[in-house]
């Protein structure tokens, strides 16, 4: 029982003696020249979860008489892995007079309780100057720009020149495209008059010309109208065939009585044109009526038909269309290249600035 009690007492004494919070201050260099800078590090070792507050130093604050705060950086934290944290504040200092400065203990508040570090000393030295030879020292230099490095700007310059050349070529291509007139090919709607209507109209004109033309001309015009009608109606080359050949083709599926009338008409016409035969007025009228009757008997449709006539471009127009299409594609490609180069040059300039 006594041994157990003694063990508990020793354990409590050990825990009481074990430090819970420790603070320290270190300085990078205890000696520097006037105008130089050094850093003061204030570190607190605390348990995880404890609240630590450092002095709120600001630029131009006086840490000690003659020692000025240049910058108080953000506090960083290191986990030591044993339940403790090391929290450090970094303070940049400077001094402008040679002297030995006393830096007082720094105060750190942990969970509302104030702890102090040890005090430090900072020795500031002056630069020895030979006042008897002032000419060996130079006055202050003006602010100088960074030296120009051709290698850094060479790529930007060449890319910019290429972009300008593309712009000029694109402008020339655009002017060339606008100077030429575009080729417009339009589909035409044509009303096709049925063959029998055209033939009857022409026969009417021939009838009106009776007495104004000679007999040979009259029969030539009448048979030409019939040949043209037969060619369009029955689909064979009646204009290139003889009268006998036309009659033979019509006999295949035609009315015999009408075919006989057409035979008489073509026979009379051949006699008038080649044998100097003279037909009477009644025979002319009868042949004219036979022609009209044949057309009415064999016609197919009275309604005019509308047809789309596709445009046919000439070789010159096709060349013009191909040239304009090539110009459009060239302009589009050059514009795309200009945009890509502009983005690339902008990125290069941003990179150089950085």
mmCIF file of C-alpha atoms in Angstrom:
data_model
loop_
_atom_site.group_PDB
_atom_site.id
_atom_site.type_symbol
_atom_site.label_atom_id
_atom_site.label_comp_id
_atom_site.label_asym_id
_atom_site.label_seq_id
_atom_site.Cartn_x
_atom_site.Cartn_y
_atom_site.Cartn_z
ATOM 1 C CA UNK A 1 0.000 0.000 0.000
ATOM 2 C CA UNK A 2 2.820 2.388 0.816
ATOM 3 C CA UNK A 3 4.563 1.554 -2.450
ATOM 4 C CA UNK A 4 1.438 2.340 -4.501
ATOM 5 C CA UNK A 5 0.904 5.655 -2.738
ATOM 6 C CA UNK A 6 4.532 6.576 -3.305
ATOM 7 C CA UNK A 7 4.196 5.783 -7.033
ATOM 8 C CA UNK A 8 1.156 8.097 -7.379
ATOM 9 C CA UNK A 9 2.986 10.911 -5.593
ATOM 10 C CA UNK A 10 6.022 10.596 -7.876
ATOM 11 C CA UNK A 11 3.767 10.571 -10.971
ATOM 12 C CA UNK A 12 1.990 13.750 -9.864
ATOM 13 C CA UNK A 13 5.311 15.454 -9.221
ATOM 14 C CA UNK A 14 6.541 14.473 -12.700
ATOM 15 C CA UNK A 15 3.421 15.850 -14.387
ATOM 16 C CA UNK A 16 3.676 19.057 -12.404
ATOM 17 C CA UNK A 17 7.298 19.451 -13.409
ATOM 18 C CA UNK A 18 6.669 18.713 -17.115
ATOM 19 C CA UNK A 19 6.364 21.981 -19.021
ATOM 20 C CA UNK A 20 2.966 22.566 -20.565
ATOM 21 C CA UNK A 21 3.827 25.806 -22.473
ATOM 22 C CA UNK A 22 7.205 27.178 -23.562
ATOM 23 C CA UNK A 23 8.100 30.305 -25.513
ATOM 24 C CA UNK A 24 11.405 31.376 -27.021
ATOM 25 C CA UNK A 25 12.844 34.112 -29.250
ATOM 26 C CA UNK A 26 15.634 33.736 -31.777
ATOM 27 C CA UNK A 27 17.264 36.242 -34.114
ATOM 28 C CA UNK A 28 18.905 35.300 -37.419
ATOM 29 C CA UNK A 29 21.929 37.514 -36.888
ATOM 30 C CA UNK A 30 22.956 39.364 -33.763
ATOM 31 C CA UNK A 31 25.234 41.634 -35.773
ATOM 32 C CA UNK A 32 24.554 43.606 -38.970
ATOM 33 C CA UNK A 33 25.507 46.759 -40.834
ATOM 34 C CA UNK A 34 23.430 49.924 -40.705
ATOM 35 C CA UNK A 35 20.411 49.618 -43.008
ATOM 36 C CA UNK A 36 20.563 45.833 -43.301
ATOM 37 C CA UNK A 37 17.697 43.623 -42.176
ATOM 38 C CA UNK A 38 17.378 40.577 -39.963
ATOM 39 C CA UNK A 39 14.562 38.404 -38.715
ATOM 40 C CA UNK A 40 13.247 37.808 -35.216
ATOM 41 C CA UNK A 41 11.417 34.497 -34.645
ATOM 42 C CA UNK A 42 9.045 34.188 -31.671
ATOM 43 C CA UNK A 43 7.952 30.554 -31.110
ATOM 44 C CA UNK A 44 5.376 29.118 -28.709
ATOM 45 C CA UNK A 45 5.168 25.353 -28.014
ATOM 46 C CA UNK A 46 1.641 24.578 -26.852
ATOM 47 C CA UNK A 47 -0.781 21.681 -26.711
ATOM 48 C CA UNK A 48 -3.133 21.238 -29.622
ATOM 49 C CA UNK A 49 -6.267 23.328 -29.082
ATOM 50 C CA UNK A 50 -4.705 26.081 -26.996
ATOM 51 C CA UNK A 51 -5.212 29.684 -28.155
ATOM 52 C CA UNK A 52 -2.007 31.639 -28.897
ATOM 53 C CA UNK A 53 -1.828 35.422 -29.430
ATOM 54 C CA UNK A 54 1.354 37.234 -30.482
ATOM 55 C CA UNK A 55 2.129 40.941 -30.372
ATOM 56 C CA UNK A 56 0.472 42.767 -33.247
ATOM 57 C CA UNK A 57 3.492 44.392 -34.884
ATOM 58 C CA UNK A 58 3.036 46.672 -37.878
ATOM 59 C CA UNK A 59 5.553 48.246 -40.300
ATOM 60 C CA UNK A 60 7.430 51.252 -38.798
ATOM 61 C CA UNK A 61 6.597 50.154 -35.244
ATOM 62 C CA UNK A 62 9.604 50.425 -32.901
ATOM 63 C CA UNK A 63 10.437 47.028 -31.397
ATOM 64 C CA UNK A 64 12.996 48.787 -29.238
ATOM 65 C CA UNK A 65 14.495 52.240 -29.244
ATOM 66 C CA UNK A 66 16.293 52.463 -32.607
ATOM 67 C CA UNK A 67 15.074 49.048 -33.870
ATOM 68 C CA UNK A 68 12.284 49.357 -36.431
ATOM 69 C CA UNK A 69 9.805 46.714 -37.616
ATOM 70 C CA UNK A 70 9.899 46.337 -41.411
ATOM 71 C CA UNK A 71 7.381 43.534 -41.763
ATOM 72 C CA UNK A 72 5.512 41.094 -39.543
ATOM 73 C CA UNK A 73 4.756 38.038 -41.639
ATOM 74 C CA UNK A 74 1.895 35.597 -41.126
ATOM 75 C CA UNK A 75 2.165 33.057 -38.322
ATOM 76 C CA UNK A 76 3.048 29.473 -39.313
ATOM 77 C CA UNK A 77 2.311 26.275 -37.389
ATOM 78 C CA UNK A 78 4.264 22.990 -37.169
ATOM 79 C CA UNK A 79 2.768 19.818 -35.685
ATOM 80 C CA UNK A 80 5.494 18.048 -33.659
ATOM 81 C CA UNK A 81 3.472 14.822 -33.577
ATOM 82 C CA UNK A 82 3.367 14.394 -29.764
ATOM 83 C CA UNK A 83 0.214 16.423 -29.190
ATOM 84 C CA UNK A 84 2.094 19.706 -29.247
ATOM 85 C CA UNK A 85 2.246 22.467 -31.841
ATOM 86 C CA UNK A 86 5.015 24.936 -32.581
ATOM 87 C CA UNK A 87 3.541 28.284 -33.579
ATOM 88 C CA UNK A 88 6.013 30.898 -34.837
ATOM 89 C CA UNK A 89 5.754 34.593 -35.652
ATOM 90 C CA UNK A 90 8.430 36.083 -37.947
ATOM 91 C CA UNK A 91 9.283 39.782 -37.615
ATOM 92 C CA UNK A 92 11.713 41.524 -40.020
ATOM 93 C CA UNK A 93 13.845 44.244 -38.286
ATOM 94 C CA UNK A 94 16.247 46.997 -39.319
ATOM 95 C CA UNK A 95 18.230 49.793 -37.690
ATOM 96 C CA UNK A 96 19.853 52.941 -39.052
ATOM 97 C CA UNK A 97 22.336 53.910 -36.332
ATOM 98 C CA UNK A 98 25.345 51.974 -35.138
ATOM 99 C CA UNK A 99 24.837 50.825 -31.581
ATOM 100 C CA UNK A 100 24.237 47.801 -29.369
ATOM 101 C CA UNK A 101 20.493 47.462 -29.009
ATOM 102 C CA UNK A 102 18.650 45.666 -26.248
ATOM 103 C CA UNK A 103 15.599 43.750 -27.489
ATOM 104 C CA UNK A 104 13.226 43.240 -24.602
ATOM 105 C CA UNK A 105 11.436 39.928 -23.925
ATOM 106 C CA UNK A 106 8.537 39.283 -26.286
ATOM 107 C CA UNK A 107 5.147 38.619 -24.774
ATOM 108 C CA UNK A 108 2.990 35.706 -25.948
ATOM 109 C CA UNK A 109 -0.505 35.102 -24.586
ATOM 110 C CA UNK A 110 -1.615 31.431 -24.344
ATOM 111 C CA UNK A 111 -5.213 30.832 -23.261
ATOM 112 C CA UNK A 112 -5.231 34.267 -21.672
ATOM 113 C CA UNK A 113 -2.006 33.765 -19.708
ATOM 114 C CA UNK A 114 1.036 35.875 -20.664
ATOM 115 C CA UNK A 115 4.425 34.233 -21.202
ATOM 116 C CA UNK A 116 7.685 36.062 -21.892
ATOM 117 C CA UNK A 117 10.736 35.077 -23.935
ATOM 118 C CA UNK A 118 14.280 35.814 -23.011
ATOM 119 C CA UNK A 119 15.758 39.181 -24.003
ATOM 120 C CA UNK A 120 18.144 39.520 -26.953
ATOM 121 C CA UNK A 121 20.878 41.874 -28.110
ATOM 122 C CA UNK A 122 21.478 43.285 -31.617
ATOM 123 C CA UNK A 123 24.742 44.966 -32.548
ATOM 124 C CA UNK A 124 24.553 47.389 -35.522
ATOM 125 C CA UNK A 125 27.821 48.418 -37.153
ATOM 126 C CA UNK A 126 28.553 51.376 -39.358
ATOM 127 C CA UNK A 127 30.449 51.282 -42.643
ATOM 128 C CA UNK A 128 33.916 52.810 -42.267
ATOM 129 C CA UNK A 129 34.327 55.855 -44.505
ATOM 130 C CA UNK A 130 37.575 57.567 -45.413
ATOM 131 C CA UNK A 131 36.529 61.219 -45.260
ATOM 132 C CA UNK A 132 39.884 62.317 -46.596
ATOM 133 C CA UNK A 133 39.229 60.650 -49.991
ATOM 134 C CA UNK A 134 35.579 61.287 -50.808
ATOM 135 C CA UNK A 135 36.244 60.946 -54.535
ATOM 136 C CA UNK A 136 36.462 57.144 -54.221
ATOM 137 C CA UNK A 137 32.757 56.989 -53.517
ATOM 138 C CA UNK A 138 30.119 57.381 -56.184
ATOM 139 C CA UNK A 139 26.827 59.113 -55.811
ATOM 140 C CA UNK A 140 23.474 57.318 -56.051
ATOM 141 C CA UNK A 141 22.572 55.836 -59.424
ATOM 142 C CA UNK A 142 19.321 56.527 -61.206
ATOM 143 C CA UNK A 143 16.686 53.836 -61.448
ATOM 144 C CA UNK A 144 17.620 51.535 -64.322
ATOM 145 C CA UNK A 145 15.444 49.296 -66.451
ATOM 146 C CA UNK A 146 16.213 45.661 -66.957
ATOM 147 C CA UNK A 147 18.500 45.102 -69.960
ATOM 148 C CA UNK A 148 16.799 44.284 -73.240
ATOM 149 C CA UNK A 149 17.277 40.641 -74.207
ATOM 150 C CA UNK A 150 16.694 40.013 -77.924
ATOM 151 C CA UNK A 151 16.160 36.300 -77.360
ATOM 152 C CA UNK A 152 13.167 37.012 -75.109
ATOM 153 C CA UNK A 153 11.379 39.197 -77.679
ATOM 154 C CA UNK A 154 12.480 37.559 -80.946
ATOM 155 C CA UNK A 155 9.605 35.055 -81.014
ATOM 156 C CA UNK A 156 7.046 37.746 -80.203
ATOM 157 C CA UNK A 157 8.372 39.989 -82.986
ATOM 158 C CA UNK A 158 8.305 37.281 -85.677
ATOM 159 C CA UNK A 159 4.811 36.151 -84.670
ATOM 160 C CA UNK A 160 3.630 39.769 -84.792
ATOM 161 C CA UNK A 161 5.125 40.257 -88.277
ATOM 162 C CA UNK A 162 3.463 37.055 -89.483
ATOM 163 C CA UNK A 163 0.147 38.246 -88.062
ATOM 164 C CA UNK A 164 0.532 41.608 -89.864
ATOM 165 C CA UNK A 165 1.353 39.838 -93.162
ATOM 166 C CA UNK A 166 -1.724 37.645 -92.805
ATOM 167 C CA UNK A 167 -3.824 40.736 -92.136
ATOM 168 C CA UNK A 168 -2.559 42.402 -95.331
ATOM 169 C CA UNK A 169 -3.161 39.261 -97.417
ATOM 170 C CA UNK A 170 -6.635 38.879 -95.932
ATOM 171 C CA UNK A 171 -7.465 42.509 -96.764
ATOM 172 C CA UNK A 172 -6.247 42.061 -100.361
ATOM 173 C CA UNK A 173 -8.287 38.876 -100.771
ATOM 174 C CA UNK A 174 -11.373 40.640 -99.395
ATOM 175 C CA UNK A 175 -10.929 43.550 -101.811
ATOM 176 C CA UNK A 176 -10.510 41.083 -104.692
ATOM 177 C CA UNK A 177 -13.641 39.219 -103.638
ATOM 178 C CA UNK A 178 -15.712 42.403 -103.427
ATOM 179 C CA UNK A 179 -14.439 43.778 -106.739
ATOM 180 C CA UNK A 180 -15.732 40.789 -108.731
ATOM 181 C CA UNK A 181 -19.411 40.350 -109.478
ATOM 182 C CA UNK A 182 -20.925 37.127 -108.127
ATOM 183 C CA UNK A 183 -22.473 34.663 -110.569
ATOM 184 C CA UNK A 184 -26.194 34.178 -109.979
ATOM 185 C CA UNK A 185 -27.702 31.069 -111.537
ATOM 186 C CA UNK A 186 -31.471 31.014 -111.226
ATOM 187 C CA UNK A 187 -33.912 28.265 -112.060
ATOM 188 C CA UNK A 188 -36.377 29.443 -114.731
ATOM 189 C CA UNK A 189 -39.979 28.315 -114.856
ATOM 190 C CA UNK A 190 -40.975 27.812 -118.505
ATOM 191 C CA UNK A 191 -44.522 27.179 -119.638
ATOM 192 C CA UNK A 192 -44.467 24.456 -122.271
ATOM 193 C CA UNK A 193 -47.299 24.845 -124.784
ATOM 194 C CA UNK A 194 -48.616 21.427 -126.017
ATOM 195 C CA UNK A 195 -47.477 20.506 -129.564
ATOM 196 C CA UNK A 196 -51.010 20.553 -131.028
ATOM 197 C CA UNK A 197 -51.631 24.122 -129.827
ATOM 198 C CA UNK A 198 -48.443 25.372 -131.464
ATOM 199 C CA UNK A 199 -49.271 23.465 -134.659
ATOM 200 C CA UNK A 200 -52.844 24.807 -134.841
ATOM 201 C CA UNK A 201 -51.605 28.353 -134.231
ATOM 202 C CA UNK A 202 -49.104 28.051 -137.089
ATOM 203 C CA UNK A 203 -51.750 26.528 -139.416
ATOM 204 C CA UNK A 204 -53.968 29.508 -138.661
ATOM 205 C CA UNK A 205 -51.166 31.824 -139.748
ATOM 206 C CA UNK A 206 -50.681 29.770 -142.950
ATOM 207 C CA UNK A 207 -54.394 29.991 -143.684
ATOM 208 C CA UNK A 208 -54.264 33.769 -143.371
ATOM 209 C CA UNK A 209 -51.381 33.869 -145.851
ATOM 210 C CA UNK A 210 -53.276 32.058 -148.643
ATOM 211 C CA UNK A 211 -53.038 34.232 -151.758
ATOM 212 C CA UNK A 212 -49.973 36.027 -150.402
ATOM 213 C CA UNK A 213 -47.490 33.189 -151.028
ATOM 214 C CA UNK A 214 -47.043 30.848 -153.953
ATOM 215 C CA UNK A 215 -48.405 27.326 -153.950
ATOM 216 C CA UNK A 216 -45.031 25.642 -153.354
ATOM 217 C CA UNK A 217 -44.328 27.791 -150.277
ATOM 218 C CA UNK A 218 -47.819 27.152 -148.974
ATOM 219 C CA UNK A 219 -47.468 23.334 -149.073
ATOM 220 C CA UNK A 220 -43.915 23.474 -147.760
ATOM 221 C CA UNK A 221 -45.063 25.436 -144.698
ATOM 222 C CA UNK A 222 -48.060 23.162 -144.131
ATOM 223 C CA UNK A 223 -46.061 19.910 -144.308
ATOM 224 C CA UNK A 224 -43.303 21.341 -142.087
ATOM 225 C CA UNK A 225 -45.898 22.118 -139.424
ATOM 226 C CA UNK A 226 -47.242 18.553 -139.623
ATOM 227 C CA UNK A 227 -43.744 17.034 -139.538
ATOM 228 C CA UNK A 228 -42.874 19.055 -136.453
ATOM 229 C CA UNK A 229 -46.117 18.062 -134.742
ATOM 230 C CA UNK A 230 -45.683 14.366 -135.597
ATOM 231 C CA UNK A 231 -42.089 14.453 -134.292
ATOM 232 C CA UNK A 232 -43.151 15.944 -130.932
ATOM 233 C CA UNK A 233 -46.346 13.877 -130.672
ATOM 234 C CA UNK A 234 -45.137 10.424 -131.769
ATOM 235 C CA UNK A 235 -41.466 10.702 -130.900
ATOM 236 C CA UNK A 236 -39.673 9.935 -134.162
ATOM 237 C CA UNK A 237 -37.589 12.215 -136.405
ATOM 238 C CA UNK A 238 -40.259 13.165 -138.933
ATOM 239 C CA UNK A 239 -38.312 16.256 -140.045
ATOM 240 C CA UNK A 240 -35.587 14.017 -141.474
ATOM 241 C CA UNK A 241 -37.877 11.436 -143.095
ATOM 242 C CA UNK A 242 -39.591 11.314 -146.487
ATOM 243 C CA UNK A 243 -43.340 11.497 -146.833
ATOM 244 C CA UNK A 244 -43.567 7.739 -147.510
ATOM 245 C CA UNK A 245 -41.511 6.918 -144.411
ATOM 246 C CA UNK A 246 -43.728 9.105 -142.243
ATOM 247 C CA UNK A 247 -46.882 7.406 -143.542
ATOM 248 C CA UNK A 248 -45.410 3.956 -142.874
ATOM 249 C CA UNK A 249 -44.650 4.908 -139.270
ATOM 250 C CA UNK A 250 -48.137 6.324 -138.732
ATOM 251 C CA UNK A 251 -49.886 3.214 -140.110
ATOM 252 C CA UNK A 252 -48.606 1.141 -137.199
ATOM 253 C CA UNK A 253 -51.237 2.438 -134.748
ATOM 254 C CA UNK A 254 -53.192 5.160 -136.519
ATOM 255 C CA UNK A 255 -56.717 5.524 -137.921
ATOM 256 C CA UNK A 256 -56.657 4.251 -141.522
ATOM 257 C CA UNK A 257 -59.056 6.919 -142.795
ATOM 258 C CA UNK A 258 -56.966 9.691 -141.249
ATOM 259 C CA UNK A 259 -53.790 8.098 -142.549
ATOM 260 C CA UNK A 260 -55.271 8.073 -146.051
ATOM 261 C CA UNK A 261 -56.088 11.767 -145.764
ATOM 262 C CA UNK A 262 -52.513 12.468 -144.623
ATOM 263 C CA UNK A 263 -51.241 10.356 -147.528
ATOM 264 C CA UNK A 264 -53.212 12.474 -149.987
ATOM 265 C CA UNK A 265 -51.932 15.660 -148.355
ATOM 266 C CA UNK A 266 -48.237 14.633 -148.455
ATOM 267 C CA UNK A 267 -48.645 13.283 -152.012
ATOM 268 C CA UNK A 268 -50.153 16.580 -153.201
ATOM 269 C CA UNK A 269 -47.414 18.519 -151.457
ATOM 270 C CA UNK A 270 -44.688 16.410 -153.094
ATOM 271 C CA UNK A 271 -46.302 16.907 -156.526
ATOM 272 C CA UNK A 272 -46.491 20.658 -156.018
ATOM 273 C CA UNK A 273 -42.877 20.947 -154.747
ATOM 274 C CA UNK A 274 -41.180 18.536 -157.140
ATOM 275 C CA UNK A 275 -43.467 17.972 -160.176
ATOM 276 C CA UNK A 276 -44.776 21.532 -160.645
ATOM 277 C CA UNK A 277 -48.311 20.314 -159.989
ATOM 278 C CA UNK A 278 -50.987 23.011 -159.582
ATOM 279 C CA UNK A 279 -53.655 22.344 -156.937
ATOM 280 C CA UNK A 280 -56.989 24.097 -156.970
ATOM 281 C CA UNK A 281 -58.401 26.305 -154.227
ATOM 282 C CA UNK A 282 -60.778 23.581 -153.085
ATOM 283 C CA UNK A 283 -57.978 21.068 -152.836
ATOM 284 C CA UNK A 284 -55.951 23.512 -150.728
ATOM 285 C CA UNK A 285 -58.837 23.964 -148.339
ATOM 286 C CA UNK A 286 -59.448 20.225 -148.160
ATOM 287 C CA UNK A 287 -55.797 19.540 -147.359
ATOM 288 C CA UNK A 288 -55.821 22.275 -144.706
ATOM 289 C CA UNK A 289 -58.921 20.791 -143.096
ATOM 290 C CA UNK A 290 -57.330 17.308 -143.194
ATOM 291 C CA UNK A 291 -54.260 18.629 -141.374
ATOM 292 C CA UNK A 292 -56.371 20.310 -138.678
ATOM 293 C CA UNK A 293 -58.554 17.237 -138.297
ATOM 294 C CA UNK A 294 -55.478 14.979 -137.951
ATOM 295 C CA UNK A 295 -54.088 17.184 -135.216
ATOM 296 C CA UNK A 296 -57.341 17.288 -133.259
ATOM 297 C CA UNK A 297 -57.710 13.504 -133.563
ATOM 298 C CA UNK A 298 -54.210 12.702 -132.286
ATOM 299 C CA UNK A 299 -53.693 15.422 -129.657
ATOM 300 C CA UNK A 300 -53.060 14.367 -126.049
ATOM 301 C CA UNK A 301 -53.521 17.284 -123.643
ATOM 302 C CA UNK A 302 -54.784 20.836 -123.821
ATOM 303 C CA UNK A 303 -53.128 22.119 -120.617
ATOM 304 C CA UNK A 304 -49.787 23.944 -120.858
ATOM 305 C CA UNK A 305 -47.117 22.345 -118.688
ATOM 306 C CA UNK A 306 -44.756 24.360 -116.477
ATOM 307 C CA UNK A 307 -41.193 23.059 -116.429
ATOM 308 C CA UNK A 308 -38.151 24.037 -114.375
ATOM 309 C CA UNK A 309 -35.240 24.842 -116.621
ATOM 310 C CA UNK A 310 -31.997 24.328 -114.700
ATOM 311 C CA UNK A 311 -29.395 27.006 -115.374
ATOM 312 C CA UNK A 312 -26.341 26.065 -117.377
ATOM 313 C CA UNK A 313 -23.243 28.026 -116.411
ATOM 314 C CA UNK A 314 -20.677 28.859 -119.022
ATOM 315 C CA UNK A 315 -17.045 27.843 -118.589
ATOM 316 C CA UNK A 316 -16.111 31.414 -117.665
ATOM 317 C CA UNK A 317 -18.888 31.549 -115.069
ATOM 318 C CA UNK A 318 -17.708 28.238 -113.577
ATOM 319 C CA UNK A 319 -14.161 29.586 -113.337
ATOM 320 C CA UNK A 320 -15.469 32.731 -111.619
ATOM 321 C CA UNK A 321 -17.449 30.645 -109.137
ATOM 322 C CA UNK A 322 -14.440 28.454 -108.329
ATOM 323 C CA UNK A 323 -12.224 31.515 -107.849
ATOM 324 C CA UNK A 324 -14.718 33.189 -105.489
ATOM 325 C CA UNK A 325 -15.091 29.981 -103.467
ATOM 326 C CA UNK A 326 -11.297 29.703 -103.161
ATOM 327 C CA UNK A 327 -11.075 33.331 -101.991
ATOM 328 C CA UNK A 328 -13.735 32.748 -99.331
ATOM 329 C CA UNK A 329 -11.949 29.687 -97.980
ATOM 330 C CA UNK A 330 -8.618 31.530 -98.037
ATOM 331 C CA UNK A 331 -10.062 34.462 -96.081
ATOM 332 C CA UNK A 332 -11.640 32.129 -93.507
ATOM 333 C CA UNK A 333 -8.376 30.229 -92.957
ATOM 334 C CA UNK A 334 -6.326 33.438 -92.658
ATOM 335 C CA UNK A 335 -8.784 34.925 -90.145
ATOM 336 C CA UNK A 336 -8.581 31.746 -88.049
ATOM 337 C CA UNK A 337 -4.766 31.878 -88.158
ATOM 338 C CA UNK A 338 -4.785 35.550 -87.141
ATOM 339 C CA UNK A 339 -6.972 34.818 -84.126
ATOM 340 C CA UNK A 340 -4.729 31.915 -83.086
ATOM 341 C CA UNK A 341 -1.582 34.063 -83.483
ATOM 342 C CA UNK A 342 -3.167 36.903 -81.531
ATOM 343 C CA UNK A 343 -3.922 34.584 -78.617
ATOM 344 C CA UNK A 344 -0.421 33.101 -78.793
ATOM 345 C CA UNK A 345 1.313 36.512 -78.865
ATOM 346 C CA UNK A 346 -0.845 37.670 -75.957
ATOM 347 C CA UNK A 347 0.201 34.614 -73.978
ATOM 348 C CA UNK A 348 3.889 35.274 -74.783
ATOM 349 C CA UNK A 349 3.596 38.897 -73.615
ATOM 350 C CA UNK A 350 1.861 37.801 -70.416
ATOM 351 C CA UNK A 351 4.612 35.253 -69.811
ATOM 352 C CA UNK A 352 7.318 37.881 -70.388
ATOM 353 C CA UNK A 353 5.634 40.282 -68.011
ATOM 354 C CA UNK A 354 5.522 37.579 -65.366
#
